[in-house]
Amino acid sequence: MLEAAGVSPEEESVYGLLVASGRATTADLVERAGLTELEAERILTSLTSKGLASHTDATPRVFRAVPPDVALLPRLRRSADALDLARVEATRLVESYRETMRRHDAGQLLEVITGAEALRQHLRQIQTSTQDEMLWFCKAQYVAMPSGSNAEEFQALTRGVRYRVLYEKAFFDDEGAVDNVVAGVRAGEVARAVPHLPLRLAIADRSVAIFPLVAGGPHGSPEEPTTALVRDSNLLAALIALFERYWEDAVPLHVDDAGAVSGTDGIGGANSLSPTDHKLLSLLVAGVADKAIASQMGLSRRTVQRRIQSMMEHAGATTRMQLAWQAARRGWL
């Protein structure tokens, strides 16, 4: 029982006798423990060197047990600290090994998952092990997990995992979708909407992602879904960047006390614009040129044009003049 403190079973037995008897000579231990004199002396010497026993200077020497709270608890604390350090080092070595394997074996970077059941299992396992954050692209028409069936999300939210979920407009036409989103938001999910999403996607702790290799659902392949699980790599970094790009322009979803959800069309009103887009739009409507907008806002000209194009798509405008008209109609300014 005391091996974690560096005490062998035979040492533990003799120490227990010393604790029970209060004091003992070598001869006493030979008689009580059934040891030879040489074995008893060796064990007593070891206990003394480990600070578990002390002895008198008289002959024969009388041994006493050092109180367990003095002798054992500090050793157990040191052992626990050493175990924690060993666990950290083992984790580091495991990650180092995985990184080395990933560089030499593409199979360590990307795993192909075939079938809806296998996909469900992976999604559940990933969420169960997530520590910090889950990122989701939720498209219309489920492939593996119907609305309301993802109990792992609510368990993870209870553990303090952050969920950032992007829904496309058509998602809310699915049966039970609105009720599921309401439940998620009330449980702590941070939800936004966009008119359209390019793919289904789930990213856990920015270290692993699942996304379809072939489009699935009623409007995709009629075969079993084929999905990829990708780990730390440039591809994973690109998927995270894609999520953040859509998240930046998405409309926050709000749930009122009655359970009504606003913002599901992915367009919304003035509050749906980010501060950056609101300022950019104000400058644009005021007639400021792209180059001057970029200079004032500390953005590249290409970024300015991209954000304007994104607002045009959200507003359903084909020209900048139409964007200005839609912005005024929707209260964006």
mmCIF file of C-alpha atoms in Angstrom:
data_model
loop_
_atom_site.group_PDB
_atom_site.id
_atom_site.type_symbol
_atom_site.label_atom_id
_atom_site.label_comp_id
_atom_site.label_asym_id
_atom_site.label_seq_id
_atom_site.Cartn_x
_atom_site.Cartn_y
_atom_site.Cartn_z
ATOM 1 C CA MET A 1 0.000 0.000 0.000
ATOM 2 C CA LEU A 2 2.906 2.376 0.677
ATOM 3 C CA GLU A 3 4.906 1.674 -2.476
ATOM 4 C CA ALA A 4 3.883 5.092 -3.800
ATOM 5 C CA ALA A 5 5.897 6.551 -0.904
ATOM 6 C CA GLY A 6 8.941 4.463 -1.797
ATOM 7 C CA VAL A 7 8.326 1.863 0.923
ATOM 8 C CA SER A 8 8.626 -1.804 -0.037
ATOM 9 C CA PRO A 9 6.051 -4.356 1.196
ATOM 10 C CA GLU A 10 8.530 -5.914 3.663
ATOM 11 C CA GLU A 11 9.496 -2.449 4.963
ATOM 12 C CA GLU A 12 5.814 -1.587 5.332
ATOM 13 C CA SER A 13 5.249 -4.759 7.368
ATOM 14 C CA VAL A 14 8.101 -4.002 9.777
ATOM 15 C CA TYR A 15 7.083 -0.325 10.035
ATOM 16 C CA GLY A 16 3.558 -1.458 10.910
ATOM 17 C CA LEU A 17 4.954 -3.622 13.719
ATOM 18 C CA LEU A 18 6.937 -0.669 15.065
ATOM 19 C CA VAL A 19 3.839 1.559 14.959
ATOM 20 C CA ALA A 20 1.759 -1.092 16.738
ATOM 21 C CA SER A 21 4.316 -1.988 19.384
ATOM 22 C CA GLY A 22 5.776 1.457 20.034
ATOM 23 C CA ARG A 23 9.333 0.086 20.282
ATOM 24 C CA ALA A 24 11.233 -3.069 19.324
ATOM 25 C CA THR A 25 14.723 -4.530 19.114
ATOM 26 C CA THR A 26 16.094 -6.581 16.256
ATOM 27 C CA ALA A 27 15.436 -9.725 18.272
ATOM 28 C CA ASP A 28 11.805 -8.695 18.834
ATOM 29 C CA LEU A 29 11.272 -8.313 15.080
ATOM 30 C CA VAL A 30 12.944 -11.654 14.368
ATOM 31 C CA GLU A 31 10.430 -13.263 16.689
ATOM 32 C CA ARG A 32 7.314 -11.333 15.621
ATOM 33 C CA ALA A 33 7.875 -11.043 11.871
ATOM 34 C CA GLY A 34 9.528 -14.401 11.265
ATOM 35 C CA LEU A 35 12.639 -12.789 9.811
ATOM 36 C CA THR A 36 16.260 -13.787 10.078
ATOM 37 C CA GLU A 37 18.454 -11.454 12.097
ATOM 38 C CA LEU A 38 20.232 -10.310 8.916
ATOM 39 C CA GLU A 39 16.901 -9.509 7.187
ATOM 40 C CA ALA A 40 15.602 -7.619 10.212
ATOM 41 C CA GLU A 41 18.769 -5.503 10.475
ATOM 42 C CA ARG A 42 18.694 -4.721 6.751
ATOM 43 C CA ILE A 43 15.065 -3.601 6.851
ATOM 44 C CA LEU A 44 15.545 -1.538 10.014
ATOM 45 C CA THR A 45 18.593 0.174 8.512
ATOM 46 C CA SER A 46 16.545 0.989 5.403
ATOM 47 C CA LEU A 47 13.637 2.361 7.444
ATOM 48 C CA THR A 48 16.049 4.506 9.438
ATOM 49 C CA SER A 49 17.688 5.904 6.290
ATOM 50 C CA LYS A 50 14.235 6.764 4.874
ATOM 51 C CA GLY A 51 13.265 8.618 8.033
ATOM 52 C CA LEU A 52 10.570 6.146 9.039
ATOM 53 C CA ALA A 53 12.339 4.823 12.141
ATOM 54 C CA SER A 54 14.852 5.951 14.751
ATOM 55 C CA HIS A 55 16.906 4.050 17.334
ATOM 56 C CA THR A 56 18.744 4.462 20.602
ATOM 57 C CA ASP A 57 22.535 4.299 20.871
ATOM 58 C CA ALA A 58 22.451 1.668 23.621
ATOM 59 C CA THR A 59 23.076 -2.019 22.971
ATOM 60 C CA PRO A 60 20.896 -3.689 21.922
ATOM 61 C CA ARG A 61 19.473 -0.795 19.907
ATOM 62 C CA VAL A 62 15.790 -0.099 20.394
ATOM 63 C CA PHE A 63 13.874 1.062 17.335
ATOM 64 C CA ARG A 64 10.825 3.332 17.311
ATOM 65 C CA ALA A 65 8.558 4.328 14.420
ATOM 66 C CA VAL A 66 8.647 7.952 13.364
ATOM 67 C CA PRO A 67 5.012 9.207 13.449
ATOM 68 C CA PRO A 68 3.290 8.478 10.103
ATOM 69 C CA ASP A 69 2.170 12.083 9.606
ATOM 70 C CA VAL A 70 5.806 13.162 9.875
ATOM 71 C CA ALA A 71 7.382 10.264 8.015
ATOM 72 C CA LEU A 72 4.884 9.387 5.284
ATOM 73 C CA LEU A 73 2.796 12.412 4.288
ATOM 74 C CA PRO A 74 5.732 14.498 2.992
ATOM 75 C CA ARG A 75 6.988 11.478 1.019
ATOM 76 C CA LEU A 76 3.517 10.964 -0.471
ATOM 77 C CA ARG A 77 3.301 14.634 -1.431
ATOM 78 C CA ARG A 78 6.695 14.434 -3.117
ATOM 79 C CA SER A 79 5.586 11.283 -4.930
ATOM 80 C CA ALA A 80 2.389 12.982 -6.083
ATOM 81 C CA ASP A 81 4.362 15.979 -7.361
ATOM 82 C CA ALA A 82 6.788 13.668 -9.141
ATOM 83 C CA LEU A 83 3.867 11.778 -10.675
ATOM 84 C CA ASP A 84 2.345 15.025 -11.948
ATOM 85 C CA LEU A 85 5.658 16.024 -13.512
ATOM 86 C CA ALA A 86 5.991 12.586 -15.075
ATOM 87 C CA ARG A 87 2.465 12.851 -16.464
ATOM 88 C CA VAL A 88 3.247 16.236 -18.015
ATOM 89 C CA GLU A 89 6.451 14.922 -19.523
ATOM 90 C CA ALA A 90 4.684 11.823 -20.837
ATOM 91 C CA THR A 91 2.049 14.026 -22.477
ATOM 92 C CA ARG A 92 4.788 16.121 -24.062
ATOM 93 C CA LEU A 93 6.505 13.010 -25.387
ATOM 94 C CA VAL A 94 3.225 11.659 -26.777
ATOM 95 C CA GLU A 95 2.613 14.929 -28.627
ATOM 96 C CA SER A 96 6.177 14.964 -29.889
ATOM 97 C CA TYR A 97 5.778 11.400 -31.135
ATOM 98 C CA ARG A 98 2.500 12.231 -32.859
ATOM 99 C CA GLU A 99 4.045 15.287 -34.483
ATOM 100 C CA THR A 100 6.921 13.185 -35.797
ATOM 101 C CA MET A 101 4.522 10.552 -37.131
ATOM 102 C CA ARG A 102 2.386 13.204 -38.809
ATOM 103 C CA ARG A 103 5.379 14.517 -40.711
ATOM 104 C CA HIS A 104 6.180 11.066 -42.067
ATOM 105 C CA ASP A 105 2.735 9.508 -42.409
ATOM 106 C CA ALA A 106 -0.189 11.338 -44.020
ATOM 107 C CA GLY A 107 -2.525 8.842 -42.391
ATOM 108 C CA GLN A 108 -1.712 10.463 -39.049
ATOM 109 C CA LEU A 109 -2.970 13.810 -40.374
ATOM 110 C CA LEU A 110 -6.154 12.810 -42.153
ATOM 111 C CA GLU A 111 -8.485 9.935 -41.375
ATOM 112 C CA VAL A 112 -11.378 8.988 -43.663
ATOM 113 C CA ILE A 113 -14.662 8.155 -41.904
ATOM 114 C CA THR A 114 -17.308 6.243 -43.837
ATOM 115 C CA GLY A 115 -20.949 6.015 -42.813
ATOM 116 C CA ALA A 116 -23.367 8.029 -40.697
ATOM 117 C CA GLU A 117 -22.989 5.870 -37.578
ATOM 118 C CA ALA A 118 -19.191 6.140 -37.592
ATOM 119 C CA LEU A 119 -19.526 9.906 -38.061
ATOM 120 C CA ARG A 120 -21.916 10.160 -35.101
ATOM 121 C CA GLN A 121 -19.517 8.225 -32.890
ATOM 122 C CA HIS A 122 -16.582 10.461 -33.827
ATOM 123 C CA LEU A 123 -18.587 13.639 -33.227
ATOM 124 C CA ARG A 124 -19.652 12.396 -29.818
ATOM 125 C CA GLN A 125 -16.146 11.286 -28.832
ATOM 126 C CA ILE A 126 -14.610 14.575 -29.942
ATOM 127 C CA GLN A 127 -17.107 16.642 -27.967
ATOM 128 C CA THR A 128 -16.667 14.465 -24.892
ATOM 129 C CA SER A 129 -12.911 15.123 -24.910
ATOM 130 C CA THR A 130 -13.092 18.840 -25.825
ATOM 131 C CA GLN A 131 -11.633 21.066 -23.132
ATOM 132 C CA ASP A 132 -12.012 24.652 -24.363
ATOM 133 C CA GLU A 133 -14.009 25.359 -27.504
ATOM 134 C CA MET A 134 -16.113 23.804 -30.262
ATOM 135 C CA LEU A 135 -16.684 25.549 -33.599
ATOM 136 C CA TRP A 136 -19.560 24.446 -35.863
ATOM 137 C CA PHE A 137 -20.924 25.079 -39.339
ATOM 138 C CA CYS A 138 -24.547 23.859 -39.295
ATOM 139 C CA LYS A 139 -26.103 23.413 -42.713
ATOM 140 C CA ALA A 140 -29.664 22.456 -43.543
ATOM 141 C CA GLN A 141 -30.664 18.790 -43.806
ATOM 142 C CA TYR A 142 -28.716 16.750 -41.259
ATOM 143 C CA VAL A 143 -26.415 13.921 -42.318
ATOM 144 C CA ALA A 144 -25.637 12.154 -39.046
ATOM 145 C CA MET A 145 -27.177 14.009 -36.086
ATOM 146 C CA PRO A 146 -30.799 15.230 -36.230
ATOM 147 C CA SER A 147 -31.674 18.467 -34.443
ATOM 148 C CA GLY A 148 -31.972 17.899 -30.715
ATOM 149 C CA SER A 149 -29.932 14.678 -30.624
ATOM 150 C CA ASN A 150 -26.574 16.210 -29.695
ATOM 151 C CA ALA A 151 -26.678 15.647 -25.933
ATOM 152 C CA GLU A 152 -22.866 15.901 -25.817
ATOM 153 C CA GLU A 153 -23.084 19.638 -26.515
ATOM 154 C CA PHE A 154 -25.133 20.295 -23.390
ATOM 155 C CA GLN A 155 -22.802 18.141 -21.297
ATOM 156 C CA ALA A 156 -19.796 20.042 -22.653
ATOM 157 C CA LEU A 157 -21.454 23.424 -22.017
ATOM 158 C CA THR A 158 -21.992 22.317 -18.413
ATOM 159 C CA ARG A 159 -18.241 21.574 -18.174
ATOM 160 C CA GLY A 160 -17.469 25.110 -19.353
ATOM 161 C CA VAL A 161 -16.675 24.351 -22.998
ATOM 162 C CA ARG A 162 -17.494 27.290 -25.263
ATOM 163 C CA TYR A 163 -19.619 26.597 -28.345
ATOM 164 C CA ARG A 164 -19.586 29.002 -31.276
ATOM 165 C CA VAL A 165 -22.116 27.814 -33.828
ATOM 166 C CA LEU A 166 -22.875 29.222 -37.284
ATOM 167 C CA TYR A 167 -26.223 28.345 -38.866
ATOM 168 C CA GLU A 168 -27.205 28.941 -42.463
ATOM 169 C CA LYS A 169 -30.629 30.417 -43.158
ATOM 170 C CA ALA A 170 -32.088 27.210 -44.622
ATOM 171 C CA PHE A 171 -31.206 25.302 -41.434
ATOM 172 C CA PHE A 172 -34.168 26.849 -39.630
ATOM 173 C CA ASP A 173 -36.584 25.215 -42.074
ATOM 174 C CA ASP A 174 -35.666 21.762 -40.707
ATOM 175 C CA GLU A 175 -38.153 20.195 -38.304
ATOM 176 C CA GLY A 176 -37.329 21.008 -34.695
ATOM 177 C CA ALA A 177 -34.357 23.197 -35.665
ATOM 178 C CA VAL A 178 -35.596 26.408 -34.033
ATOM 179 C CA ASP A 179 -36.411 24.686 -30.730
ATOM 180 C CA ASN A 180 -32.966 23.074 -30.725
ATOM 181 C CA VAL A 181 -31.235 26.421 -31.299
ATOM 182 C CA VAL A 182 -33.289 28.047 -28.537
ATOM 183 C CA ALA A 183 -32.264 25.287 -26.110
ATOM 184 C CA GLY A 184 -28.608 25.620 -27.127
ATOM 185 C CA VAL A 185 -28.506 29.410 -26.750
ATOM 186 C CA ARG A 186 -30.205 29.243 -23.378
ATOM 187 C CA ALA A 187 -27.617 26.652 -22.272
ATOM 188 C CA GLY A 188 -24.769 28.980 -23.226
ATOM 189 C CA GLU A 189 -24.170 28.412 -26.946
ATOM 190 C CA VAL A 190 -23.045 31.508 -28.865
ATOM 191 C CA ALA A 191 -24.945 31.360 -32.144
ATOM 192 C CA ARG A 192 -24.876 33.374 -35.355
ATOM 193 C CA ALA A 193 -26.449 33.017 -38.787
ATOM 194 C CA VAL A 194 -25.419 33.601 -42.392
ATOM 195 C CA PRO A 195 -27.378 33.277 -45.621
ATOM 196 C CA HIS A 196 -25.334 30.263 -46.748
ATOM 197 C CA LEU A 197 -22.481 28.044 -45.537
ATOM 198 C CA PRO A 198 -20.007 26.333 -47.879
ATOM 199 C CA LEU A 199 -19.791 23.010 -46.008
ATOM 200 C CA ARG A 200 -20.531 21.159 -42.784
ATOM 201 C CA LEU A 201 -17.727 21.543 -40.265
ATOM 202 C CA ALA A 202 -16.880 20.826 -36.621
ATOM 203 C CA ILE A 203 -13.589 21.895 -35.001
ATOM 204 C CA ALA A 204 -12.572 20.889 -31.472
ATOM 205 C CA ASP A 205 -10.006 22.858 -29.460
ATOM 206 C CA ARG A 206 -8.456 24.054 -32.742
ATOM 207 C CA SER A 207 -6.651 20.712 -32.891
ATOM 208 C CA VAL A 208 -8.998 18.438 -34.836
ATOM 209 C CA ALA A 209 -11.712 19.028 -37.440
ATOM 210 C CA ILE A 210 -14.367 16.934 -39.162
ATOM 211 C CA PHE A 211 -15.734 17.918 -42.554
ATOM 212 C CA PRO A 212 -17.279 16.104 -45.556
ATOM 213 C CA LEU A 213 -15.119 14.908 -48.423
ATOM 214 C CA VAL A 214 -18.269 14.463 -50.509
ATOM 215 C CA ALA A 215 -21.361 16.608 -50.026
ATOM 216 C CA GLY A 216 -24.021 14.653 -48.128
ATOM 217 C CA GLY A 217 -27.668 15.041 -47.298
ATOM 218 C CA PRO A 218 -30.689 15.027 -49.600
ATOM 219 C CA HIS A 219 -29.023 17.431 -52.045
ATOM 220 C CA GLY A 220 -25.647 15.719 -52.009
ATOM 221 C CA SER A 221 -24.384 12.191 -52.583
ATOM 222 C CA PRO A 222 -27.040 9.477 -52.062
ATOM 223 C CA GLU A 223 -24.310 7.145 -50.782
ATOM 224 C CA GLU A 224 -23.137 6.812 -47.182
ATOM 225 C CA PRO A 225 -21.403 10.056 -46.089
ATOM 226 C CA THR A 226 -17.630 10.118 -46.492
ATOM 227 C CA THR A 227 -16.021 12.433 -43.988
ATOM 228 C CA ALA A 228 -12.482 13.493 -43.159
ATOM 229 C CA LEU A 229 -10.993 13.931 -39.705
ATOM 230 C CA VAL A 230 -7.954 16.210 -39.906
ATOM 231 C CA ARG A 231 -5.438 17.027 -37.195
ATOM 232 C CA ASP A 232 -2.799 19.748 -36.752
ATOM 233 C CA SER A 233 -1.769 20.820 -40.229
ATOM 234 C CA ASN A 234 -2.041 23.677 -42.701
ATOM 235 C CA LEU A 235 -5.382 22.248 -43.785
ATOM 236 C CA LEU A 236 -6.713 22.521 -40.231
ATOM 237 C CA ALA A 237 -5.407 26.096 -40.015
ATOM 238 C CA ALA A 238 -7.238 26.920 -43.265
ATOM 239 C CA LEU A 239 -10.499 25.460 -41.914
ATOM 240 C CA ILE A 240 -10.188 27.523 -38.728
ATOM 241 C CA ALA A 241 -9.556 30.643 -40.822
ATOM 242 C CA LEU A 242 -12.615 29.827 -42.932
ATOM 243 C CA PHE A 243 -14.755 29.570 -39.812
ATOM 244 C CA GLU A 244 -13.453 32.852 -38.417
ATOM 245 C CA ARG A 245 -14.035 34.592 -41.758
ATOM 246 C CA TYR A 246 -17.707 33.567 -41.799
ATOM 247 C CA TRP A 247 -18.110 34.233 -38.086
ATOM 248 C CA GLU A 248 -16.877 37.788 -38.509
ATOM 249 C CA ASP A 249 -19.647 38.649 -40.966
ATOM 250 C CA ALA A 250 -22.430 36.577 -39.374
ATOM 251 C CA VAL A 251 -25.492 37.941 -37.580
ATOM 252 C CA PRO A 252 -25.836 37.155 -33.852
ATOM 253 C CA LEU A 253 -28.939 35.136 -32.966
ATOM 254 C CA HIS A 254 -31.050 36.414 -30.092
ATOM 255 C CA VAL A 255 -33.630 34.425 -28.139
ATOM 256 C CA ASP A 256 -36.311 36.365 -26.264
ATOM 257 C CA ASP A 257 -38.187 35.258 -23.162
ATOM 258 C CA ALA A 258 -40.929 33.749 -25.299
ATOM 259 C CA GLY A 259 -38.454 31.564 -27.186
ATOM 260 C CA ALA A 260 -38.574 33.540 -30.442
ATOM 261 C CA VAL A 261 -35.311 33.711 -32.402
ATOM 262 C CA SER A 262 -34.243 36.807 -34.344
ATOM 263 C CA GLY A 263 -31.506 37.063 -36.956
ATOM 264 C CA THR A 264 -32.139 33.687 -38.599
ATOM 265 C CA ASP A 265 -32.036 35.157 -42.116
ATOM 266 C CA GLY A 266 -28.367 36.020 -41.618
ATOM 267 C CA ILE A 267 -28.943 39.663 -42.480
ATOM 268 C CA GLY A 268 -30.407 41.491 -39.479
ATOM 269 C CA GLY A 269 -30.370 45.178 -38.653
ATOM 270 C CA ALA A 270 -27.746 47.701 -37.611
ATOM 271 C CA ASN A 271 -26.658 45.667 -34.610
ATOM 272 C CA SER A 272 -25.787 42.768 -36.918
ATOM 273 C CA LEU A 273 -22.937 44.753 -38.476
ATOM 274 C CA SER A 274 -19.554 44.551 -36.843
ATOM 275 C CA PRO A 275 -18.119 47.934 -35.730
ATOM 276 C CA THR A 276 -15.621 47.664 -38.578
ATOM 277 C CA ASP A 277 -18.313 47.094 -41.218
ATOM 278 C CA HIS A 278 -20.510 49.837 -39.762
ATOM 279 C CA LYS A 279 -17.707 52.397 -40.036
ATOM 280 C CA LEU A 280 -16.709 51.155 -43.474
ATOM 281 C CA LEU A 281 -20.306 51.429 -44.725
ATOM 282 C CA SER A 282 -20.636 54.945 -43.334
ATOM 283 C CA LEU A 283 -17.522 56.058 -45.195
ATOM 284 C CA LEU A 284 -18.685 54.339 -48.378
ATOM 285 C CA VAL A 285 -22.091 56.016 -48.319
ATOM 286 C CA ALA A 286 -20.370 59.354 -47.665
ATOM 287 C CA GLY A 287 -18.585 58.915 -51.000
ATOM 288 C CA VAL A 288 -15.092 58.160 -49.664
ATOM 289 C CA ALA A 289 -12.988 56.171 -52.160
ATOM 290 C CA ASP A 290 -11.799 52.641 -51.366
ATOM 291 C CA LYS A 291 -8.169 53.720 -51.105
ATOM 292 C CA ALA A 292 -8.999 56.471 -48.620
ATOM 293 C CA ILE A 293 -11.243 54.099 -46.594
ATOM 294 C CA ALA A 294 -8.406 51.586 -46.415
ATOM 295 C CA SER A 295 -5.999 54.282 -45.232
ATOM 296 C CA GLN A 296 -8.353 55.657 -42.575
ATOM 297 C CA MET A 297 -9.255 52.232 -41.206
ATOM 298 C CA GLY A 298 -5.815 50.627 -41.402
ATOM 299 C CA LEU A 299 -7.006 47.937 -43.797
ATOM 300 C CA SER A 300 -5.747 46.794 -47.146
ATOM 301 C CA ARG A 301 -7.688 47.973 -50.183
ATOM 302 C CA ARG A 302 -8.456 44.361 -51.016
ATOM 303 C CA THR A 303 -9.934 43.792 -47.546
ATOM 304 C CA VAL A 304 -12.145 46.864 -47.931
ATOM 305 C CA GLN A 305 -13.435 45.577 -51.272
ATOM 306 C CA ARG A 306 -14.015 42.118 -49.859
ATOM 307 C CA ARG A 307 -16.036 43.435 -46.924
ATOM 308 C CA ILE A 308 -18.100 45.650 -49.199
ATOM 309 C CA GLN A 309 -18.819 42.668 -51.435
ATOM 310 C CA SER A 310 -19.857 40.642 -48.374
ATOM 311 C CA MET A 311 -22.297 43.358 -47.282
ATOM 312 C CA MET A 312 -23.695 43.495 -50.811
ATOM 313 C CA GLU A 313 -24.332 39.752 -50.711
ATOM 314 C CA HIS A 314 -26.038 40.029 -47.331
ATOM 315 C CA ALA A 315 -28.230 42.848 -48.555
ATOM 316 C CA GLY A 316 -28.979 41.181 -51.897
ATOM 317 C CA ALA A 317 -27.473 44.151 -53.751
ATOM 318 C CA THR A 318 -25.668 43.912 -57.075
ATOM 319 C CA THR A 319 -24.232 47.444 -57.042
ATOM 320 C CA ARG A 320 -22.879 49.779 -54.400
ATOM 321 C CA MET A 321 -25.751 52.162 -55.025
ATOM 322 C CA GLN A 322 -28.177 49.357 -54.238
ATOM 323 C CA LEU A 323 -26.139 48.553 -51.105
ATOM 324 C CA ALA A 324 -26.516 52.165 -49.910
ATOM 325 C CA TRP A 325 -30.271 52.010 -50.520
ATOM 326 C CA GLN A 326 -30.613 48.662 -48.723
ATOM 327 C CA ALA A 327 -28.482 49.923 -45.836
ATOM 328 C CA ALA A 328 -30.806 52.879 -45.363
ATOM 329 C CA ARG A 329 -33.929 50.667 -45.660
ATOM 330 C CA ARG A 330 -32.616 48.111 -43.150
ATOM 331 C CA GLY A 331 -31.405 50.682 -40.646
ATOM 332 C CA TRP A 332 -27.738 49.799 -41.007
ATOM 333 C CA LEU A 333 -26.663 53.439 -40.890
#
